[in-house]
Every structure is written in structure tokens, then in C-alpha cells.
Amino acid sequence: MMSKFEYPRLPRREIIEILSDVQIATITESDLLNPTPDFMYNLYSQILIHMGLIQEDNNGLVEFEDLEQLENPDLHVDSVRILSLFRKVKALVDALHCPKKFTFKDLIRPDPDRSEAFLGAILNFSLHRNTRLNLIEPICEELTTIDVQKQELEATIIKLNADISEFNESREMEMPLIQEVDAKIKELRQSISALNNHQVSLKAIIRKKKDASKEMDEKISSAEFALVQSAQENASLRSKIVQSPDKLQRALEEKKAAQVDAKNAERAAMQSFHEKTAILEVYTKASKKMNKHLKLMQALQEQVMFHYKFTTIMIYSLLADQLEELLKQLEKERDLKFEEASKELNNVRAQIEYNSGGLEQRQRDVEALVAEGAAINEKINSEKDSAAAKQQMLLCKCEEISKEFFQYSNATGHLLSRLEEGVSE
């Protein structure tokens, strides 16, 4: 077959073989040497049916609207049918730029030489056309496959967008819980700050009480020492009893007064001991309350840590991996297949030049396929960029959540260590 469409004069035998091979009609050389109007009409009709320019079911039928304009439609059925076929054959021959012009006489009084020329041009074009259609058929199938893949990818992207929306909704639903936890943490921080201040004041009171206790211990020691001295003096006085009652009475009164002072000092020491015991009980209650708040903070910290870890793991595992793997596979398959399809389409389109209405329509169809392929490529790139932007945004949000979580963990750990130091003190 020739690479470019031309108009060679096909021999009679080759015309007969082509008509038989493509199963259009079975004729003989005598039919071409002595063509009749009916024979040429039927032969042209079968060729146009084979080329798809007319429908086999409508062959021989006349449009009612065409006959409606005539006075006696029944008398003009054959003439209208012949004129309809003549217009279609003439349009095809003119579109092929055949050197000879097809006339109405070629249909009603066919000439063998002219009929062979027209049949050779039409059959040569039919073979050339079939060859070109066979070349672009794999490309059309690939474009159909790409379109199916595009629809599948669009469905996948829609599903991923729905998953992202669901995660966002879940995150928004959990925001009140997070805010409530943050509010409780703020309250606990304020309570801890107040307890720290109270602890500082208690430590100051304890220091004062310790100082007072030391002073009281010193006084008790002094009183005990004075009591011992008084006992010794009493024993000494008893051994030195004199005859003077007045002097003895005065000595006894002095000893009684010293004894009363010692008892008062003992009573003050007991009172100080009871006060210290009460302060110790206050410290014990404060320590229990602080331990209770500490346990509550640890439980809230574990709850917040579980929430942030769960959210981060879900977002990273479900979005980052799936989006990255899907986008890489999509980009690789799309680039490879579209590049091959574009090369084949460009090569075939450069060779095909249609000048008739039917050929121009098929060329527009091919160009529409090329444009559709380009639109698919552009849309896939747009979806890929959009998915990459969403992925980057989600990764940024995950990083922010992780930073906030680690900052909160560090602050909580520091606060817990301070509480443990305060409790140990």
C-alpha cells in the first residue's frame, strides 16, 4: 500500500479482486466492460455501505419529506433514490479531488473507462482509509483505557477527600474535649501555683515554729535545771534547819515559788508540743491533697498523650503513605502512557490529511481525542498538585501538633518534678 493517498488507475482485475476480498460484491470483467445503470447503482450503493456513508437498512428507501414536496410522490420514488445516490457519490469523488468529474450521466449511462476510473479512486481511498484507521485503533483503545483509569483515579481521589473530610470532622468534634482538657490543665496549674505559694508560707511557719520550739526546749532545760537546783537547795536547807521559824518560812516560800515556775514552764512546753502536733497534721493533710492533685494531673496527661498520639498516628499512617504511594504510581503511569499516546497520535495525525466533509470530521474526532488526552493530563496534574498541597498541609499540622505535644510534655514533666521535690521536702 502506498504511504500517501494517490489516484492510480487500478486494472479491472485488481478492482474485481478488491471487491471480492473486502466482501463488497462479486463481479466479472464483462460487468465492468458492459456496465448497466442498475449494476452501477447497486455497486456504488454497496461500496458506500461498506464505507459507512449510508446505512444498509435505508438503502433503496427515500425520505418521506423529500417526496412530500412533489405532486405525485409514487412516480418519483426511483428518480429521487437515484438522485440521492448520485449526490453522495459525487460528493465523495469531489472530496477525493479525482481528475474526472462525476456526472449524472455516469450513473444512468455509465461509461466503462470512466466507471473504472471512479471505482479505482474510491476503492484506493477505501483501502488507504482502512489502513489509517487500523493504525490509530490501538491509540484509541489506549485513550479509552486512560479514560477508564482517569475515572478510577477520580473516584479514588474523591474517596480520599471524603476520608480527609471525615478526619477533619472528627478532629473538630474532639476539639471541645481538647479545650476542656486545656481548661482543666490551666485550673490545675493555678491550683499548683496556689499550693506552691501555700507550701512556701507553711515552710516559713515551720521555720518559725522550729525556732520557737528550740527556744521552748531551752526554757524547759533551764526550768529542769532550776528544778534540780531547787531540789538540791531544798535538801541543803533541810540539812541546815535553824531555830528561826521565820527564816525557815521564807525559805519554804521561795522554794514553792520556784516550784510553781517550773510547773508553769512544764505546762508551756506541753502546750508547744500540742501545737507542733497540730501543725504536723496540717502538713500531712496538705501532702495528701497534693498527692491527689498530682495523680489527677498524671491521668489527664496520659489522656492528652493518648489523644495526640492517636491523632498523629492516624493522620500519618492513613494519609501520608496512601497519598504518596498513589500519587507516585499515578504520575508514573500517566506520564508513560500519555507520552506514548501523544507520540503515536502526532505521527498519525501528521500523515492523515482529510479534505472532504467526512475526512475532516474524523480528523476533528482525532484532534478531540488528543485534546481530551491533554485535558486528562492537565486535570491529573491539577489533582496531583491539589493532593500534594493537602498532604503538605496535613504534614504541617501534624508537625505543629507534635511540637505542641512535646512542649506540653516537657512543661508537665518539669512541673511534676517540682511537685515531687516539694512533696519530698
Coordinates of C-alpha atoms in Angstrom, one line a residue:
M1 CA 0.0 0.0 0.0
M2 CA 1.2 3.5 -0.8
S3 CA 2.3 5.8 2.1
K4 CA 0.3 8.7 0.7
F5 CA -3.1 8.7 -1.0
E6 CA -2.9 8.9 -4.8
Y7 CA -5.1 8.1 -7.8
P8 CA -3.5 5.2 -9.6
R9 CA -5.5 3.6 -12.4
L10 CA -6.4 0.2 -11.0
P11 CA -6.7 -2.6 -13.5
R12 CA -10.0 -4.2 -14.0
R13 CA -8.8 -7.5 -12.5
E14 CA -7.5 -5.7 -9.3
I15 CA -10.8 -3.9 -8.9
I16 CA -12.6 -7.3 -9.1
E17 CA -10.2 -8.8 -6.5
I18 CA -10.5 -5.9 -4.1
L19 CA -14.4 -6.0 -4.3
S20 CA -14.3 -9.7 -3.6
D21 CA -11.6 -9.6 -0.8
V22 CA -13.5 -7.0 1.2
Q23 CA -16.8 -8.7 0.5
I24 CA -18.4 -5.8 -1.2
A25 CA -19.6 -7.5 -4.3
T26 CA -18.7 -10.4 -6.7
I27 CA -18.5 -9.2 -10.3
T28 CA -16.8 -10.2 -13.6
E29 CA -14.9 -8.3 -16.2
S30 CA -17.8 -8.4 -18.5
D31 CA -19.8 -6.4 -15.9
L32 CA -17.2 -3.7 -16.0
L33 CA -16.9 -3.8 -19.8
N34 CA -20.7 -3.5 -20.2
P35 CA -21.9 -1.7 -17.1
T36 CA -25.7 -1.1 -16.8
P37 CA -27.4 1.6 -14.7
D38 CA -28.8 -0.9 -12.3
F39 CA -25.4 -2.7 -11.9
M40 CA -23.6 0.6 -11.2
Y41 CA -26.3 1.8 -8.9
N42 CA -26.1 -1.4 -6.8
L43 CA -22.3 -1.4 -6.9
Y44 CA -21.9 2.2 -5.8
S45 CA -24.5 1.5 -3.0
Q46 CA -22.6 -1.5 -1.7
I47 CA -19.3 0.5 -1.7
L48 CA -20.9 3.4 0.2
I49 CA -22.5 0.9 2.7
H50 CA -19.1 -0.7 3.2
M51 CA -17.5 2.7 3.8
G52 CA -20.2 3.6 6.3
L53 CA -21.5 6.6 4.3
I54 CA -25.0 5.2 4.1
Q55 CA -26.9 2.6 6.2
E56 CA -27.8 -0.8 4.7
D57 CA -31.3 -0.7 6.2
N58 CA -32.1 2.6 4.5
N59 CA -30.6 1.6 1.1
G60 CA -33.3 1.9 -1.6
L61 CA -35.6 3.9 0.7
V62 CA -36.5 7.6 0.1
E63 CA -37.1 10.2 2.8
F64 CA -40.8 11.0 3.1
E65 CA -40.0 14.7 3.4
D66 CA -38.2 14.7 0.0
L67 CA -41.2 13.1 -1.7
E68 CA -43.7 15.2 0.1
Q69 CA -42.7 18.2 -1.9
L70 CA -43.7 16.5 -5.2
E71 CA -47.1 16.3 -6.8
N72 CA -47.1 12.6 -7.5
P73 CA -44.6 11.0 -5.0
D74 CA -45.2 7.5 -6.2
L75 CA -44.0 8.3 -9.7
H76 CA -40.7 9.8 -8.4
V77 CA -39.5 7.2 -5.9
D78 CA -36.9 5.8 -8.3
S79 CA -35.7 9.1 -9.6
V80 CA -35.3 10.5 -6.1
R81 CA -33.5 7.4 -5.0
I82 CA -31.1 7.7 -7.9
L83 CA -30.5 11.4 -7.3
S84 CA -29.8 10.8 -3.6
L85 CA -27.2 8.2 -4.5
F86 CA -25.7 10.5 -7.2
R87 CA -25.3 13.3 -4.7
K88 CA -23.4 11.1 -2.3
V89 CA -21.1 9.5 -4.9
K90 CA -20.4 12.9 -6.5
A91 CA -19.6 14.4 -3.0
L92 CA -17.2 11.6 -2.3
V93 CA -15.5 11.8 -5.8
D94 CA -15.2 15.6 -5.5
A95 CA -13.7 15.3 -2.0
L96 CA -11.1 12.9 -3.3
H97 CA -10.1 15.5 -6.0
C98 CA -10.5 13.0 -8.7
P99 CA -9.2 14.3 -12.0
K100 CA -12.5 13.3 -13.6
K101 CA -15.8 14.9 -12.5
F102 CA -18.7 12.5 -11.6
T103 CA -21.9 13.4 -13.5
F104 CA -25.4 12.2 -13.5
K105 CA -24.7 10.5 -16.9
D106 CA -22.1 8.3 -15.2
L107 CA -24.9 6.8 -13.1
I108 CA -27.7 6.4 -15.7
R109 CA -25.5 5.8 -18.8
P110 CA -22.2 4.5 -17.4
D111 CA -19.1 4.5 -19.5
P112 CA -16.6 1.6 -18.9
D113 CA -13.5 3.7 -18.7
R114 CA -14.9 6.5 -16.5
S115 CA -16.6 3.9 -14.3
E116 CA -13.3 2.1 -13.8
A117 CA -11.6 5.4 -13.0
F118 CA -14.2 6.3 -10.4
L119 CA -14.2 2.8 -8.9
G120 CA -10.4 2.7 -8.8
A121 CA -10.2 6.1 -7.0
I122 CA -12.9 5.1 -4.5
L123 CA -11.5 1.7 -3.7
N124 CA -8.0 3.0 -3.4
F125 CA -9.2 5.6 -1.0
S126 CA -11.2 3.0 0.9
L127 CA -8.0 0.8 1.3
H128 CA -5.9 3.8 2.3
R129 CA -8.6 4.9 4.8
N130 CA -8.8 1.4 6.4
T131 CA -5.1 1.3 6.8
R132 CA -5.0 4.6 8.6
L133 CA -7.9 3.6 10.8
N134 CA -6.1 0.4 11.7
L135 CA -3.1 2.5 12.7
I136 CA -5.0 4.7 15.1
E137 CA -7.2 2.0 16.5
P138 CA -4.6 0.9 19.2
I139 CA -4.2 4.6 20.2
C140 CA -8.0 5.0 20.5
E141 CA -8.1 1.9 22.7
E142 CA -5.2 3.2 24.8
L143 CA -7.1 6.5 25.2
T144 CA -10.2 4.6 26.3
T145 CA -8.1 2.7 28.8
I146 CA -6.6 6.1 30.0
D147 CA -10.1 7.5 30.4
V148 CA -11.2 4.5 32.4
Q149 CA -8.1 4.9 34.6
K150 CA -8.8 8.6 34.9
Q151 CA -12.3 7.8 36.2
E152 CA -10.9 5.3 38.7
L153 CA -8.4 7.8 39.9
E154 CA -11.0 10.4 40.2
A155 CA -13.1 8.0 42.3
T156 CA -10.1 7.3 44.5
I157 CA -9.4 11.0 44.9
I158 CA -13.0 11.6 45.8
K159 CA -12.8 8.8 48.4
L160 CA -9.5 10.2 49.8
N161 CA -11.1 13.7 50.0
A162 CA -14.1 12.1 51.8
D163 CA -11.7 10.4 54.3
I164 CA -9.8 13.7 54.8
S165 CA -13.2 15.5 55.5
E166 CA -14.1 12.7 57.9
F167 CA -10.8 13.2 59.8
N168 CA -11.3 16.9 59.9
E169 CA -14.9 16.5 61.2
S170 CA -13.6 14.0 63.8
R171 CA -10.9 16.5 64.8
E172 CA -13.5 19.3 65.1
M173 CA -15.7 17.0 67.2
E174 CA -12.8 16.3 69.5
M175 CA -11.9 20.0 69.8
P176 CA -14.4 20.6 72.7
L177 CA -12.7 17.7 74.7
I178 CA -9.3 19.1 74.0
Q179 CA -10.4 22.6 75.1
E180 CA -12.0 21.1 78.2
V181 CA -8.7 19.3 79.0
D182 CA -6.8 22.5 78.4
A183 CA -9.1 24.4 80.8
K184 CA -8.6 21.7 83.4
I185 CA -4.9 21.9 82.9
K186 CA -5.0 25.6 83.4
E187 CA -7.0 25.2 86.6
L188 CA -4.6 22.6 87.9
R189 CA -1.7 24.9 87.1
Q190 CA -3.4 27.7 89.0
S191 CA -4.1 25.3 91.9
I192 CA -0.5 24.1 91.8
S193 CA 0.7 27.7 91.9
A194 CA -1.6 28.4 94.8
L195 CA -0.4 25.2 96.6
N196 CA 3.2 26.2 95.9
N197 CA 2.6 29.6 97.5
H198 CA 0.8 27.9 100.4
Q199 CA 3.7 25.5 100.8
V200 CA 6.2 28.4 100.9
S201 CA 4.1 30.1 103.6
L202 CA 3.9 26.8 105.5
K203 CA 7.7 26.3 105.3
A204 CA 8.1 29.8 106.8
I205 CA 5.7 29.0 109.6
I206 CA 7.5 25.7 110.2
R207 CA 10.8 27.6 110.4
K208 CA 9.2 29.9 113.0
K209 CA 7.7 27.1 114.9
K210 CA 11.1 25.3 114.9
D211 CA 12.7 28.4 116.3
A212 CA 10.0 28.7 118.9
S213 CA 10.4 25.0 119.7
K214 CA 14.1 25.5 120.2
E215 CA 13.5 28.4 122.5
M216 CA 10.9 26.4 124.4
D217 CA 13.3 23.4 124.7
E218 CA 15.9 25.8 126.1
K219 CA 13.4 27.1 128.5
I220 CA 12.4 23.6 129.6
S221 CA 16.0 22.7 130.0
S222 CA 16.6 25.8 132.1
A223 CA 13.4 25.0 134.2
E224 CA 14.6 21.5 134.7
F225 CA 18.0 22.7 135.7
A226 CA 16.4 25.2 138.0
L227 CA 14.2 22.5 139.5
V228 CA 17.2 20.3 140.1
Q229 CA 19.0 23.2 141.8
S230 CA 15.9 23.9 143.8
A231 CA 15.7 20.3 145.0
Q232 CA 19.4 20.4 145.9
E233 CA 18.9 23.7 147.7
N234 CA 15.8 22.2 149.5
A235 CA 17.9 19.2 150.6
S236 CA 20.6 21.6 151.7
L237 CA 18.1 23.7 153.6
R238 CA 16.6 20.7 155.3
S239 CA 20.1 19.7 156.5
K240 CA 20.6 23.3 157.7
I241 CA 17.3 23.6 159.7
V242 CA 17.7 26.5 162.1
Q243 CA 15.8 27.5 165.2
S244 CA 14.3 30.6 163.5
P245 CA 10.8 29.8 162.2
D246 CA 10.5 33.0 160.2
K247 CA 13.7 32.3 158.3
L248 CA 12.5 28.8 157.5
Q249 CA 9.1 30.0 156.4
R250 CA 10.7 32.5 153.9
A251 CA 13.0 29.7 152.5
L252 CA 10.0 27.4 152.0
E253 CA 8.0 30.2 150.3
E254 CA 10.9 30.8 147.9
K255 CA 11.2 27.1 147.1
K256 CA 7.4 26.9 146.5
A257 CA 7.6 29.9 144.1
A258 CA 10.5 28.2 142.2
Q259 CA 8.4 25.0 142.0
V260 CA 5.4 26.9 140.6
D261 CA 7.6 28.5 138.0
A262 CA 8.9 25.1 137.0
K263 CA 5.3 23.7 136.7
N264 CA 4.4 26.7 134.5
A265 CA 7.4 26.1 132.3
E266 CA 6.4 22.4 132.0
R267 CA 2.8 23.4 131.1
A268 CA 4.1 25.8 128.4
A269 CA 6.3 23.0 127.0
M270 CA 3.3 20.7 126.7
Q271 CA 1.2 23.4 125.0
S272 CA 4.0 23.9 122.5
F273 CA 4.1 20.1 121.9
H274 CA 0.4 20.0 121.1
E275 CA 0.8 23.0 118.7
K276 CA 3.5 21.2 116.9
T277 CA 1.4 18.1 116.6
A278 CA -1.5 20.1 115.1
I279 CA 0.9 21.7 112.6
L280 CA 2.2 18.2 111.6
E281 CA -1.4 17.1 111.0
V282 CA -2.0 20.1 108.7
Y283 CA 1.2 19.2 106.8
T284 CA 0.0 15.6 106.4
K285 CA -3.4 16.7 105.0
A286 CA -1.7 19.1 102.6
S287 CA 0.6 16.4 101.4
K288 CA -2.3 14.0 100.8
K289 CA -4.2 16.7 98.9
M290 CA -1.1 17.5 96.8
N291 CA -0.6 13.8 96.0
K292 CA -4.3 13.6 94.9
H293 CA -3.8 16.5 92.6
L294 CA -0.6 15.0 91.3
K295 CA -2.4 11.7 90.4
L296 CA -5.2 13.7 88.7
M297 CA -2.6 15.6 86.6
Q298 CA -0.9 12.3 85.6
A299 CA -4.2 10.8 84.5
L300 CA -5.0 13.9 82.4
Q301 CA -1.5 13.9 81.0
E302 CA -1.9 10.2 79.9
Q303 CA -5.3 11.0 78.3
V304 CA -3.9 14.0 76.4
M305 CA -0.9 12.0 75.3
F306 CA -3.1 9.1 74.1
H307 CA -5.3 11.6 72.1
Y308 CA -2.4 13.3 70.4
K309 CA -0.5 10.1 69.7
F310 CA -3.7 8.5 68.2
T311 CA -4.5 11.6 66.0
T312 CA -0.9 11.8 64.8
I313 CA -0.5 8.1 64.0
M314 CA -3.9 8.0 62.2
I315 CA -3.1 11.1 60.0
Y316 CA 0.5 10.0 59.2
S317 CA -0.3 6.3 58.5
L318 CA -3.5 6.8 56.5
L319 CA -2.9 9.9 54.6
A320 CA 0.9 10.3 54.1
D321 CA 1.6 6.8 53.0
Q322 CA -1.5 6.3 50.8
L323 CA -1.3 9.7 49.2
E324 CA 2.4 9.5 48.5
E325 CA 2.2 6.0 47.1
L326 CA -0.9 6.7 45.0
L327 CA 0.5 10.0 43.6
K328 CA 3.8 8.4 42.6
Q329 CA 2.0 5.5 40.9
L330 CA -0.4 7.9 39.2
E331 CA 2.3 10.2 38.0
K332 CA 4.4 7.3 36.6
E333 CA 1.6 5.6 34.7
R334 CA 0.1 8.8 33.4
D335 CA 3.5 10.1 32.1
L336 CA 4.4 6.9 30.4
K337 CA 1.1 6.1 28.8
F338 CA 0.3 9.7 27.8
E339 CA 3.7 10.2 26.3
E340 CA 3.4 7.1 24.1
A341 CA -0.2 8.0 23.1
S342 CA 0.9 11.6 22.3
K343 CA 3.8 10.4 20.1
E344 CA 1.6 7.9 18.2
L345 CA -1.2 10.5 17.7
N346 CA 1.3 13.1 16.5
N347 CA 2.8 10.7 14.0
V348 CA -0.5 9.5 12.6
R349 CA -2.1 12.9 12.6
A350 CA 0.8 14.3 10.6
Q351 CA 0.2 11.7 7.9
I352 CA -3.6 11.9 7.7
E353 CA -5.0 14.8 5.6
Y354 CA -8.6 14.8 5.1
N355 CA -10.1 17.2 2.6
S356 CA -13.7 16.1 2.4
G357 CA -16.5 16.6 5.0
G358 CA -16.3 13.0 6.2
L359 CA -12.5 13.1 6.5
E360 CA -12.5 16.5 8.2
Q361 CA -15.0 15.1 10.7
R362 CA -12.7 12.1 11.5
Q363 CA -9.7 14.4 11.8
R364 CA -11.7 16.6 14.2
D365 CA -12.5 13.4 16.2
V366 CA -8.8 12.5 16.4
E367 CA -8.0 16.1 17.4
A368 CA -10.7 15.9 20.0
L369 CA -9.2 12.7 21.4
V370 CA -5.8 14.5 21.5
A371 CA -7.4 17.5 23.3
E372 CA -9.2 15.2 25.7
G373 CA -5.9 13.4 26.4
A374 CA -4.2 16.8 27.1
A375 CA -7.2 17.8 29.3
I376 CA -6.8 14.5 31.2
N377 CA -3.1 15.1 31.7
E378 CA -3.8 18.7 32.9
K379 CA -6.6 17.5 35.3
I380 CA -4.4 14.7 36.7
N381 CA -1.6 17.3 37.2
S382 CA -4.1 19.6 38.9
E383 CA -5.4 16.8 41.1
K384 CA -1.8 15.7 41.9
D385 CA -0.8 19.3 42.9
S386 CA -4.0 19.7 45.0
A387 CA -3.4 16.3 46.7
A388 CA 0.3 17.2 47.3
A389 CA -0.8 20.6 48.8
K390 CA -3.3 18.9 51.1
Q391 CA -0.7 16.4 52.1
Q392 CA 1.8 19.1 52.9
M393 CA -0.8 21.0 54.9
L394 CA -1.7 17.8 56.9
L395 CA 2.0 17.2 57.5
C396 CA 2.5 20.8 58.7
K397 CA -0.5 20.3 61.0
C398 CA 0.9 17.1 62.3
E399 CA 4.3 18.7 63.0
E400 CA 2.5 21.6 64.9
I401 CA 0.6 19.1 66.9
S402 CA 3.7 17.1 67.7
K403 CA 5.6 20.3 68.7
E404 CA 2.7 21.3 71.0
F405 CA 2.6 17.8 72.5
F406 CA 6.3 17.7 73.2
Q407 CA 6.3 21.3 74.6
Y408 CA 3.3 20.3 76.8
S409 CA 5.1 17.0 77.9
N410 CA 8.3 18.9 78.8
A411 CA 6.3 21.5 80.8
T412 CA 4.3 18.8 82.5
G413 CA 7.4 16.8 83.3
H414 CA 9.1 19.9 84.8
L415 CA 6.0 20.7 86.8
L416 CA 5.8 17.1 88.1
S417 CA 9.5 17.2 89.1
R418 CA 8.9 20.4 91.0
L419 CA 5.9 18.9 92.8
E420 CA 7.9 15.8 93.7
E421 CA 10.7 18.0 95.1
G422 CA 8.1 20.0 97.1
V423 CA 6.5 16.8 98.5
S424 CA 9.8 15.3 99.4
E425 CA 10.8 18.5 101.2

